Amino acid sequence: MPEDVNHKTQELRPTTKILTRGFDPSLSVGSARPAVFRSSTYVFSSPEAAERAFDIANGRGHPEANEKVDLIYARLNHPNAEILEAQTVPLEPGAEAAVVFNSGMAAIVTTLLTFLRPGQSVVYTVPIYGGTQHFLRDFLPGWGVKTIPVAAGQGARLDEAVRGAENLGVVLVETPANPTLVMTDLRRAAQTAANYKGLRGMRRPLVMVDNTLLGPAFQHPLTLGADLVLYSATKYLSGFSDLLAGMVLAKDPELVQQIRLQRHLFGNILQPDECWLLDGRLPTVVLRMNRQSKNAQRIAEHLAGHPKIARVMYPTLFSDADQSLIFHAQCDFPGAMFSLELKGGKPAAFEFLRNLRLARNAVSLGGVETLACHPKTTTHSGYTEEEFRQAGVTDGLVRVSVGIEHWRDLLADFEQALETT
Ligand SMILES: *Cc1c(COP(=O)(O)O)cnc(C)c1O
């Protein structure tokens, strides 16, 4: 593993650590930034070192502190994944270890399959990312896992579902919910899971949080009692809408090691070139997110009250006192996503999207460029009427992911597009 090159890194702040730990230039012929190591296989320093490396890779042994373990084969591990993982850790308060995947879905699916067994159950908040929903609702039950949805933001119902679940293995929370930004109280969810009375000898349920929408800059689930934080690194961590990646972080390195052993089998590690690209984006993620959040807040607050808009969904505009409390307790900033509900329904939403000149009509989020989409006919189009109602996905709803353009230009673009609706 790459070691801390700076012995004082423990006292440093994350934005400094990200540029000073996890990478030793002397292992890359002095290169100031990491090189790309594209090899599929690695030459052992001795047959004994190879034996030791296999013991550790297969979970039969644990590396000693400061032991240098030989690399084996790039499906298991490679230098760019190790560097990327080591450099992501300081971005997530409370994290001690990270494991990288070739998409957010690979991270989510691999993590759930690592910890769930037939006969167990999962409680999860809805709405949740479409791929995650598909996996929980349609795939896991076929493997004997019971999956129990609970509406986001309903603390009492989540408590009830957790207490009532048999053989509960995992509580999976995605907050804020997409596209309405309804927030679930993470501290409360973690507390309820910690008090779960399961079968004797069974581990308490693990609390997993998909932190893609507000992390790593503005929401820190591991400090609120969550066990695992999951990311689609495709979004803010990468930030340029040009690569797919996923990340899982935990306080307990043993949990990460268990996930890593499954990644060996599934072969869904992120490739060296992509690791290198993503690694170069990490030092700016907090800068980008701060700018994106400030832009979104200014635009959302200016658009609230616009005659063509029924409602702007954004954390600083929450009218529900409970939601406001959760926002202030668990988020440092409101983030760069908002949704608009247009008074003219679907025709107005489509005209609005058609007439945007700067923002582009695309799904996904977190990039430096502003994107807008119509969830009801795209990201959430597989929902039943009941699910649309529960998730608050209406005909006139448009979701916006704000980038780093000048906010006044974006606001003017939204205002001119609204004139046509
Ligand atoms: C995009 C996204 C995912 C899936 O990530 P991919 O990188 O597309 O596989 C999961 N959760 C959330 C909240 C997302 O936005």
CSV table of C-alpha atoms and ligand atoms in Angstrom, one decimal:
chain,number,residue,atom,x,y,z
A,1,MET,CA,0.0,0.0,0.0
A,2,PRO,CA,1.2,3.5,-0.6
A,3,GLU,CA,2.2,5.0,2.7
A,4,ASP,CA,1.7,8.5,4.0
A,5,VAL,CA,4.7,10.3,2.6
A,6,ASN,CA,4.2,13.1,5.0
A,7,HIS,CA,4.4,11.8,8.6
A,8,LYS,CA,2.4,14.8,9.9
A,9,THR,CA,-0.6,14.1,7.6
A,10,GLN,CA,-2.8,13.1,10.6
A,11,GLU,CA,-2.9,16.8,11.6
A,12,LEU,CA,-3.6,18.1,8.2
A,13,ARG,CA,-7.0,19.2,6.8
A,14,PRO,CA,-8.6,17.2,4.0
A,15,THR,CA,-7.9,19.7,1.2
A,16,THR,CA,-4.2,19.4,2.1
A,17,LYS,CA,-4.1,15.7,2.7
A,18,ILE,CA,-5.6,15.0,-0.7
A,19,LEU,CA,-2.5,16.6,-2.3
A,20,THR,CA,0.1,15.2,0.0
A,21,ARG,CA,-0.8,11.6,0.9
A,22,GLY,CA,-1.3,8.3,-0.8
A,23,PHE,CA,1.3,8.9,-3.5
A,24,ASP,CA,5.1,8.5,-3.3
A,25,PRO,CA,6.8,10.1,-6.4
A,26,SER,CA,9.9,7.8,-5.9
A,27,LEU,CA,7.7,4.9,-7.0
A,28,SER,CA,7.0,6.7,-10.2
A,29,VAL,CA,10.5,7.7,-11.3
A,30,GLY,CA,10.1,11.0,-9.5
A,31,SER,CA,6.9,12.1,-11.4
A,32,ALA,CA,5.2,14.8,-9.4
A,33,ARG,CA,1.8,13.4,-10.2
A,34,PRO,CA,1.0,9.7,-10.4
A,35,ALA,CA,1.9,7.8,-13.6
A,36,VAL,CA,-0.5,5.3,-15.2
A,37,PHE,CA,0.4,1.7,-14.6
A,38,ARG,CA,-1.4,-0.3,-17.3
A,39,SER,CA,0.1,-3.7,-16.7
A,40,SER,CA,-2.4,-6.6,-16.2
A,41,THR,CA,0.2,-8.6,-14.2
A,42,TYR,CA,3.0,-7.8,-11.8
A,43,VAL,CA,6.5,-9.3,-11.4
A,44,PHE,CA,7.1,-10.8,-7.9
A,45,SER,CA,10.1,-9.8,-5.9
A,46,SER,CA,10.6,-13.5,-4.9
A,47,PRO,CA,8.5,-16.7,-4.8
A,48,GLU,CA,8.1,-16.2,-1.1
A,49,ALA,CA,6.7,-12.7,-1.7
A,50,ALA,CA,4.3,-14.2,-4.2
A,51,GLU,CA,3.0,-16.8,-1.7
A,52,ARG,CA,2.6,-14.1,0.9
A,53,ALA,CA,0.7,-11.8,-1.6
A,54,PHE,CA,-1.7,-14.6,-2.4
A,55,ASP,CA,-2.3,-15.4,1.2
A,56,ILE,CA,-3.2,-11.7,1.9
A,57,ALA,CA,-5.3,-11.3,-1.3
A,58,ASN,CA,-7.3,-14.4,-0.5
A,59,GLY,CA,-8.0,-13.3,3.1
A,60,ARG,CA,-5.8,-16.0,4.7
A,61,GLY,CA,-3.4,-13.4,6.2
A,62,HIS,CA,-3.3,-9.7,7.1
A,63,PRO,CA,-0.5,-7.4,6.2
A,64,GLU,CA,1.7,-6.2,9.1
A,65,ALA,CA,1.9,-2.4,9.7
A,66,ASN,CA,4.3,-1.0,7.0
A,67,GLU,CA,4.7,-4.4,5.3
A,68,LYS,CA,5.2,-4.0,1.5
A,69,VAL,CA,3.0,-6.6,-0.2
A,70,ASP,CA,3.7,-7.4,-3.8
A,71,LEU,CA,1.0,-6.7,-6.4
A,72,ILE,CA,-0.4,-9.7,-8.3
A,73,TYR,CA,-2.8,-9.1,-11.1
A,74,ALA,CA,-4.8,-6.0,-12.1
A,75,ARG,CA,-8.2,-7.5,-11.5
A,76,LEU,CA,-7.3,-7.8,-7.8
A,77,ASN,CA,-5.4,-4.5,-7.4
A,78,HIS,CA,-3.1,-2.1,-9.2
A,79,PRO,CA,-1.1,1.0,-8.2
A,80,ASN,CA,-3.6,3.5,-9.7
A,81,ALA,CA,-6.5,2.0,-7.7
A,82,GLU,CA,-4.4,2.0,-4.5
A,83,ILE,CA,-3.4,5.6,-5.0
A,84,LEU,CA,-6.9,6.7,-5.8
A,85,GLU,CA,-8.4,4.8,-2.8
A,86,ALA,CA,-5.7,6.3,-0.4
A,87,GLN,CA,-6.4,9.8,-1.7
A,88,THR,CA,-10.2,9.5,-1.5
A,89,VAL,CA,-10.1,8.6,2.2
A,90,PRO,CA,-9.3,12.1,3.6
A,91,LEU,CA,-12.2,13.5,1.7
A,92,GLU,CA,-14.7,11.5,3.7
A,93,PRO,CA,-14.7,12.5,7.4
A,94,GLY,CA,-14.6,9.4,9.6
A,95,ALA,CA,-13.3,7.1,6.8
A,96,GLU,CA,-10.3,4.8,7.2
A,97,ALA,CA,-10.5,2.8,4.0
A,98,ALA,CA,-11.9,2.9,0.5
A,99,VAL,CA,-12.5,0.6,-2.4
A,100,VAL,CA,-13.0,1.7,-6.0
A,101,PHE,CA,-15.3,0.2,-8.7
A,102,ASN,CA,-16.0,0.7,-12.4
A,103,SER,CA,-19.4,2.3,-11.8
A,104,GLY,CA,-21.6,3.5,-8.9
A,105,MET,CA,-23.9,0.5,-9.6
A,106,ALA,CA,-21.0,-1.9,-9.3
A,107,ALA,CA,-20.2,-0.4,-5.9
A,108,ILE,CA,-23.8,-0.7,-4.7
A,109,VAL,CA,-24.4,-4.2,-6.0
A,110,THR,CA,-21.1,-5.6,-4.8
A,111,THR,CA,-21.5,-4.1,-1.3
A,112,LEU,CA,-25.1,-5.5,-0.9
A,113,LEU,CA,-24.0,-8.9,-2.1
A,114,THR,CA,-21.1,-8.9,0.2
A,115,PHE,CA,-23.2,-8.5,3.4
A,116,LEU,CA,-26.6,-10.0,2.5
A,117,ARG,CA,-27.5,-13.7,2.7
A,118,PRO,CA,-30.7,-15.6,1.8
A,119,GLY,CA,-33.2,-15.3,4.6
A,120,GLN,CA,-32.2,-11.8,5.5
A,121,SER,CA,-34.0,-8.5,4.8
A,122,VAL,CA,-33.1,-5.0,3.7
A,123,VAL,CA,-34.9,-1.8,4.6
A,124,TYR,CA,-34.4,1.0,2.1
A,125,THR,CA,-35.7,4.5,1.5
A,126,VAL,CA,-37.7,5.4,-1.7
A,127,PRO,CA,-37.3,7.1,-4.1
A,128,ILE,CA,-33.9,5.6,-4.6
A,129,TYR,CA,-31.6,5.6,-7.6
A,130,GLY,CA,-33.3,3.7,-10.5
A,131,GLY,CA,-30.7,1.0,-10.8
A,132,THR,CA,-30.6,0.4,-7.1
A,133,GLN,CA,-34.3,0.2,-7.0
A,134,HIS,CA,-34.3,-2.4,-9.8
A,135,PHE,CA,-31.7,-4.5,-8.0
A,136,LEU,CA,-33.6,-4.3,-4.6
A,137,ARG,CA,-37.1,-4.8,-6.0
A,138,ASP,CA,-36.5,-7.2,-8.9
A,139,PHE,CA,-33.2,-9.0,-8.3
A,140,LEU,CA,-32.5,-9.6,-4.6
A,141,PRO,CA,-35.9,-11.3,-3.8
A,142,GLY,CA,-35.1,-14.0,-6.3
A,143,TRP,CA,-32.0,-14.8,-4.2
A,144,GLY,CA,-34.1,-15.1,-1.0
A,145,VAL,CA,-33.6,-11.6,0.3
A,146,LYS,CA,-36.7,-9.7,1.5
A,147,THR,CA,-36.6,-6.0,0.5
A,148,ILE,CA,-38.7,-3.4,2.3
A,149,PRO,CA,-39.2,0.1,0.9
A,150,VAL,CA,-39.9,3.1,3.2
A,151,ALA,CA,-40.8,6.6,2.1
A,152,ALA,CA,-37.8,9.0,2.4
A,153,GLY,CA,-38.0,11.6,5.2
A,154,GLN,CA,-40.5,9.5,7.3
A,155,GLY,CA,-38.4,8.9,10.4
A,156,ALA,CA,-41.1,7.2,12.4
A,157,ARG,CA,-42.0,4.8,9.5
A,158,LEU,CA,-38.3,4.0,9.0
A,159,ASP,CA,-38.0,3.2,12.8
A,160,GLU,CA,-41.1,0.9,12.5
A,161,ALA,CA,-39.9,-0.9,9.4
A,162,VAL,CA,-36.4,-1.5,11.0
A,163,ARG,CA,-37.9,-2.8,14.3
A,164,GLY,CA,-40.4,-5.0,12.5
A,165,ALA,CA,-38.0,-6.5,9.9
A,166,GLU,CA,-37.0,-10.1,10.4
A,167,ASN,CA,-33.3,-11.0,10.1
A,168,LEU,CA,-32.4,-7.4,9.1
A,169,GLY,CA,-29.0,-7.3,7.4
A,170,VAL,CA,-28.8,-3.8,5.9
A,171,VAL,CA,-30.5,-0.4,6.1
A,172,LEU,CA,-29.8,1.5,2.9
A,173,VAL,CA,-30.6,5.2,2.9
A,174,GLU,CA,-30.2,7.6,0.0
A,175,THR,CA,-30.5,11.2,1.1
A,176,PRO,CA,-31.5,13.7,-0.2
A,177,ALA,CA,-34.0,11.8,-2.3
A,178,ASN,CA,-34.0,12.4,-6.1
A,179,PRO,CA,-35.7,14.4,-7.6
A,180,THR,CA,-37.6,16.1,-4.7
A,181,LEU,CA,-34.6,16.4,-2.3
A,182,VAL,CA,-36.6,15.0,0.6
A,183,MET,CA,-34.1,14.3,3.4
A,184,THR,CA,-33.9,11.3,5.7
A,185,ASP,CA,-32.4,11.8,9.2
A,186,LEU,CA,-29.2,9.7,9.2
A,187,ARG,CA,-28.4,10.0,12.9
A,188,ARG,CA,-31.9,8.6,13.7
A,189,ALA,CA,-31.6,5.8,11.1
A,190,ALA,CA,-28.2,4.8,12.5
A,191,GLN,CA,-29.5,4.9,16.1
A,192,THR,CA,-32.6,2.8,15.3
A,193,ALA,CA,-30.4,0.2,13.5
A,194,ALA,CA,-28.0,0.1,16.4
A,195,ASN,CA,-30.9,-0.8,18.7
A,196,TYR,CA,-32.2,-3.5,16.5
A,197,LYS,CA,-32.9,-6.7,18.3
A,198,GLY,CA,-32.0,-9.5,16.0
A,199,LEU,CA,-31.4,-13.2,16.3
A,200,ARG,CA,-28.8,-14.0,18.9
A,201,GLY,CA,-25.3,-14.1,17.4
A,202,MET,CA,-26.3,-12.0,14.4
A,203,ARG,CA,-24.5,-8.9,13.7
A,204,ARG,CA,-26.5,-5.7,14.0
A,205,PRO,CA,-27.7,-4.4,10.6
A,206,LEU,CA,-25.2,-2.4,8.6
A,207,VAL,CA,-26.2,1.2,7.7
A,208,MET,CA,-25.3,2.1,4.2
A,209,VAL,CA,-25.7,5.6,2.8
A,210,ASP,CA,-25.7,6.5,-0.9
A,211,ASN,CA,-24.0,9.9,-0.5
A,212,THR,CA,-23.7,10.8,-4.2
A,213,LEU,CA,-25.9,13.9,-4.1
A,214,LEU,CA,-24.2,15.9,-1.2
A,215,GLY,CA,-20.9,14.1,-0.5
A,216,PRO,CA,-18.1,14.2,0.0
A,217,ALA,CA,-18.2,18.0,0.5
A,218,PHE,CA,-21.5,18.7,2.4
A,219,GLN,CA,-22.8,15.5,4.2
A,220,HIS,CA,-20.7,13.1,6.3
A,221,PRO,CA,-22.7,9.9,7.1
A,222,LEU,CA,-19.8,8.1,8.9
A,223,THR,CA,-19.7,10.9,11.5
A,224,LEU,CA,-23.5,10.3,12.1
A,225,GLY,CA,-23.2,6.6,12.7
A,226,ALA,CA,-23.4,5.1,9.2
A,227,ASP,CA,-21.1,2.1,8.6
A,228,LEU,CA,-20.6,2.4,4.8
A,229,VAL,CA,-20.8,5.4,2.4
A,230,LEU,CA,-21.5,4.6,-1.3
A,231,TYR,CA,-20.8,6.8,-4.3
A,232,SER,CA,-21.4,7.1,-7.9
A,233,ALA,CA,-18.1,8.8,-8.5
A,234,THR,CA,-19.4,9.4,-12.0
A,235,LYS,CA,-21.1,12.5,-10.5
A,236,TYR,CA,-19.4,15.1,-8.3
A,237,LEU,CA,-16.2,13.2,-7.5
A,238,SER,CA,-15.3,13.0,-11.2
A,239,GLY,CA,-17.2,16.2,-12.1
A,240,PHE,CA,-16.8,16.4,-15.9
A,241,SER,CA,-19.4,13.9,-17.2
A,242,ASP,CA,-16.7,11.9,-18.9
A,243,LEU,CA,-16.1,8.7,-16.9
A,244,LEU,CA,-18.0,6.1,-14.9
A,245,ALA,CA,-16.8,5.1,-11.4
A,246,GLY,CA,-18.0,4.1,-7.9
A,247,MET,CA,-16.5,4.2,-4.4
A,248,VAL,CA,-17.3,2.7,-1.0
A,249,LEU,CA,-15.8,4.0,2.2
A,250,ALA,CA,-15.9,2.9,5.8
A,251,LYS,CA,-14.5,3.6,9.2
A,252,ASP,CA,-13.8,-0.1,9.7
A,253,PRO,CA,-11.2,-1.3,7.2
A,254,GLU,CA,-12.4,-4.9,7.8
A,255,LEU,CA,-15.7,-4.1,6.1
A,256,VAL,CA,-13.8,-2.6,3.1
A,257,GLN,CA,-11.6,-5.7,3.0
A,258,GLN,CA,-14.6,-8.0,2.8
A,259,ILE,CA,-16.0,-5.9,-0.2
A,260,ARG,CA,-12.6,-6.0,-1.8
A,261,LEU,CA,-12.6,-9.8,-1.8
A,262,GLN,CA,-15.8,-9.8,-3.7
A,263,ARG,CA,-14.5,-7.3,-6.1
A,264,HIS,CA,-11.7,-9.8,-6.9
A,265,LEU,CA,-14.3,-12.2,-8.0
A,266,PHE,CA,-16.7,-9.9,-9.8
A,267,GLY,CA,-13.8,-8.2,-11.7
A,268,ASN,CA,-15.4,-4.8,-11.4
A,269,ILE,CA,-12.3,-2.8,-10.2
A,270,LEU,CA,-11.9,0.6,-12.0
A,271,GLN,CA,-9.2,0.4,-14.8
A,272,PRO,CA,-5.9,2.2,-14.4
A,273,ASP,CA,-6.6,5.0,-16.9
A,274,GLU,CA,-9.9,5.9,-15.3
A,275,CYS,CA,-8.4,5.7,-11.8
A,276,TRP,CA,-5.7,8.2,-12.9
A,277,LEU,CA,-8.3,10.5,-14.4
A,278,LEU,CA,-10.5,10.4,-11.3
A,279,ASP,CA,-7.5,10.9,-9.1
A,280,GLY,CA,-6.7,14.1,-10.8
A,281,ARG,CA,-10.2,15.4,-10.2
A,282,LEU,CA,-10.2,14.8,-6.4
A,283,PRO,CA,-8.2,17.9,-5.3
A,284,THR,CA,-10.9,20.2,-6.9
A,285,VAL,CA,-14.1,18.4,-5.8
A,286,VAL,CA,-14.7,20.6,-2.8
A,287,LEU,CA,-14.0,23.8,-4.9
A,288,ARG,CA,-16.4,22.6,-7.6
A,289,MET,CA,-19.1,21.6,-5.2
A,290,ASN,CA,-18.9,24.9,-3.3
A,291,ARG,CA,-19.3,26.9,-6.5
A,292,GLN,CA,-22.0,24.6,-7.8
A,293,SER,CA,-24.0,24.9,-4.5
A,294,LYS,CA,-23.7,28.7,-4.4
A,295,ASN,CA,-24.9,28.9,-8.0
A,296,ALA,CA,-27.8,26.6,-7.3
A,297,GLN,CA,-28.9,28.4,-4.2
A,298,ARG,CA,-28.9,31.8,-5.9
A,299,ILE,CA,-30.8,30.5,-8.9
A,300,ALA,CA,-33.3,28.4,-6.9
A,301,GLU,CA,-34.1,31.3,-4.6
A,302,HIS,CA,-34.5,33.7,-7.5
A,303,LEU,CA,-36.9,31.3,-9.3
A,304,ALA,CA,-39.0,30.7,-6.2
A,305,GLY,CA,-42.2,32.7,-6.7
A,306,HIS,CA,-41.8,33.0,-10.5
A,307,PRO,CA,-45.4,33.1,-11.9
A,308,LYS,CA,-44.8,30.1,-14.2
A,309,ILE,CA,-43.5,27.9,-11.3
A,310,ALA,CA,-45.7,26.2,-8.7
A,311,ARG,CA,-42.8,25.1,-6.5
A,312,VAL,CA,-39.0,25.1,-6.3
A,313,MET,CA,-37.6,22.1,-4.4
A,314,TYR,CA,-34.4,23.1,-2.7
A,315,PRO,CA,-33.1,22.6,0.9
A,316,THR,CA,-33.0,26.4,1.7
A,317,LEU,CA,-36.6,26.6,0.5
A,318,PHE,CA,-38.0,23.7,2.6
A,319,SER,CA,-41.4,24.7,4.1
A,320,ASP,CA,-41.6,21.6,6.3
A,321,ALA,CA,-40.1,22.3,9.7
A,322,ASP,CA,-38.9,18.7,10.2
A,323,GLN,CA,-37.2,18.7,6.8
A,324,SER,CA,-35.5,22.0,7.6
A,325,LEU,CA,-34.2,20.6,10.9
A,326,ILE,CA,-32.7,17.6,9.2
A,327,PHE,CA,-31.1,19.8,6.6
A,328,HIS,CA,-29.5,22.1,9.2
A,329,ALA,CA,-28.4,19.2,11.4
A,330,GLN,CA,-26.8,17.0,8.7
A,331,CYS,CA,-25.7,19.1,5.7
A,332,ASP,CA,-23.0,21.8,5.6
A,333,PHE,CA,-24.5,23.4,2.4
A,334,PRO,CA,-27.6,22.8,0.3
A,335,GLY,CA,-25.9,21.3,-2.8
A,336,ALA,CA,-26.3,21.9,-6.5
A,337,MET,CA,-29.5,20.0,-7.3
A,338,PHE,CA,-32.9,21.6,-7.4
A,339,SER,CA,-36.3,20.7,-9.0
A,340,LEU,CA,-38.9,23.0,-10.5
A,341,GLU,CA,-42.5,22.2,-10.7
A,342,LEU,CA,-44.0,24.1,-13.7
A,343,LYS,CA,-47.6,25.2,-13.5
A,344,GLY,CA,-48.2,24.1,-17.2
A,345,GLY,CA,-47.5,20.4,-16.5
A,346,LYS,CA,-45.7,18.2,-19.1
A,347,PRO,CA,-46.2,20.5,-22.1
A,348,ALA,CA,-44.6,23.3,-20.1
A,349,ALA,CA,-41.8,21.1,-18.9
A,350,PHE,CA,-41.0,19.9,-22.4
A,351,GLU,CA,-41.1,23.5,-23.8
A,352,PHE,CA,-38.8,24.7,-21.0
A,353,LEU,CA,-36.3,21.9,-21.8
A,354,ARG,CA,-36.5,22.6,-25.5
A,355,ASN,CA,-35.8,26.3,-25.1
A,356,LEU,CA,-32.8,26.1,-22.7
A,357,ARG,CA,-29.8,27.6,-24.5
A,358,LEU,CA,-27.0,27.1,-21.9
A,359,ALA,CA,-28.3,24.2,-19.7
A,360,ARG,CA,-28.4,20.9,-21.6
A,361,ASN,CA,-31.3,18.4,-21.6
A,362,ALA,CA,-29.5,15.3,-20.2
A,363,VAL,CA,-29.8,12.9,-17.3
A,364,SER,CA,-26.9,12.5,-14.7
A,365,LEU,CA,-25.6,15.2,-12.5
A,366,GLY,CA,-22.6,16.6,-10.7
A,367,GLY,CA,-20.7,17.8,-13.8
A,368,VAL,CA,-19.2,21.3,-14.2
A,369,GLU,CA,-21.9,21.9,-16.9
A,370,THR,CA,-25.5,22.5,-16.1
A,371,LEU,CA,-28.0,19.7,-17.0
A,372,ALA,CA,-31.8,19.5,-16.8
A,373,CYS,CA,-34.2,16.6,-17.3
A,374,HIS,CA,-37.8,15.5,-17.0
A,375,PRO,CA,-37.7,12.7,-14.4
A,376,LYS,CA,-41.3,11.4,-15.1
A,377,THR,CA,-40.5,10.4,-18.7
A,378,THR,CA,-36.8,9.6,-18.2
A,379,THR,CA,-35.0,8.6,-15.0
A,380,HIS,CA,-38.2,7.7,-13.2
A,381,SER,CA,-40.3,6.5,-16.2
A,382,GLY,CA,-40.5,2.9,-14.8
A,383,TYR,CA,-42.5,3.9,-11.8
A,384,THR,CA,-46.1,2.9,-11.2
A,385,GLU,CA,-48.7,5.7,-10.6
A,386,GLU,CA,-48.5,4.9,-6.9
A,387,GLU,CA,-44.7,5.3,-6.9
A,388,PHE,CA,-44.9,8.6,-8.8
A,389,ARG,CA,-47.3,9.9,-6.2
A,390,GLN,CA,-45.2,8.7,-3.3
A,391,ALA,CA,-42.0,10.0,-4.8
A,392,GLY,CA,-43.6,13.4,-5.7
A,393,VAL,CA,-42.7,13.0,-9.4
A,394,THR,CA,-45.2,15.0,-11.2
A,395,ASP,CA,-45.8,15.9,-14.9
A,396,GLY,CA,-44.5,19.4,-14.5
A,397,LEU,CA,-41.3,18.5,-12.6
A,398,VAL,CA,-37.9,19.4,-14.1
A,399,ARG,CA,-34.7,18.4,-12.3
A,400,VAL,CA,-31.6,20.6,-12.6
A,401,SER,CA,-28.0,19.8,-11.8
A,402,VAL,CA,-26.2,23.2,-11.6
A,403,GLY,CA,-22.6,23.5,-12.9
A,404,ILE,CA,-19.9,26.2,-12.5
A,405,GLU,CA,-21.0,28.6,-15.2
A,406,HIS,CA,-21.8,32.2,-14.0
A,407,TRP,CA,-25.1,32.0,-12.1
A,408,ARG,CA,-26.5,35.1,-13.7
A,409,ASP,CA,-26.1,33.6,-17.2
A,410,LEU,CA,-27.9,30.5,-16.0
A,411,LEU,CA,-30.7,32.4,-14.3
A,412,ALA,CA,-31.2,34.4,-17.5
A,413,ASP,CA,-31.3,31.2,-19.5
A,414,PHE,CA,-34.0,29.6,-17.2
A,415,GLU,CA,-36.0,32.9,-17.2
A,416,GLN,CA,-36.0,33.1,-21.0
A,417,ALA,CA,-37.0,29.4,-21.3
A,418,LEU,CA,-39.8,29.9,-18.8
A,419,GLU,CA,-41.3,32.7,-21.0
A,420,THR,CA,-42.1,30.1,-23.6
A,421,THR,CA,-44.0,27.8,-21.2
B,1,LIG,C1,-25.8,7.8,-10.8
B,1,LIG,C2,-26.2,7.3,-9.5
B,1,LIG,C3,-25.9,6.0,-9.2
B,1,LIG,C4,-25.4,5.0,-10.2
B,1,LIG,O1,-24.0,5.3,-10.5
B,1,LIG,P1,-23.4,4.9,-11.9
B,1,LIG,O2,-22.0,5.4,-11.8
B,1,LIG,O3,-24.2,5.5,-13.0
B,1,LIG,O4,-23.4,3.4,-12.0
B,1,LIG,C5,-26.3,5.5,-7.9
B,1,LIG,N1,-26.8,6.4,-7.0
B,1,LIG,C6,-27.0,7.7,-7.3
B,1,LIG,C7,-27.6,8.6,-6.2
B,1,LIG,C8,-26.7,8.2,-8.5
B,1,LIG,O5,-27.0,9.5,-8.8
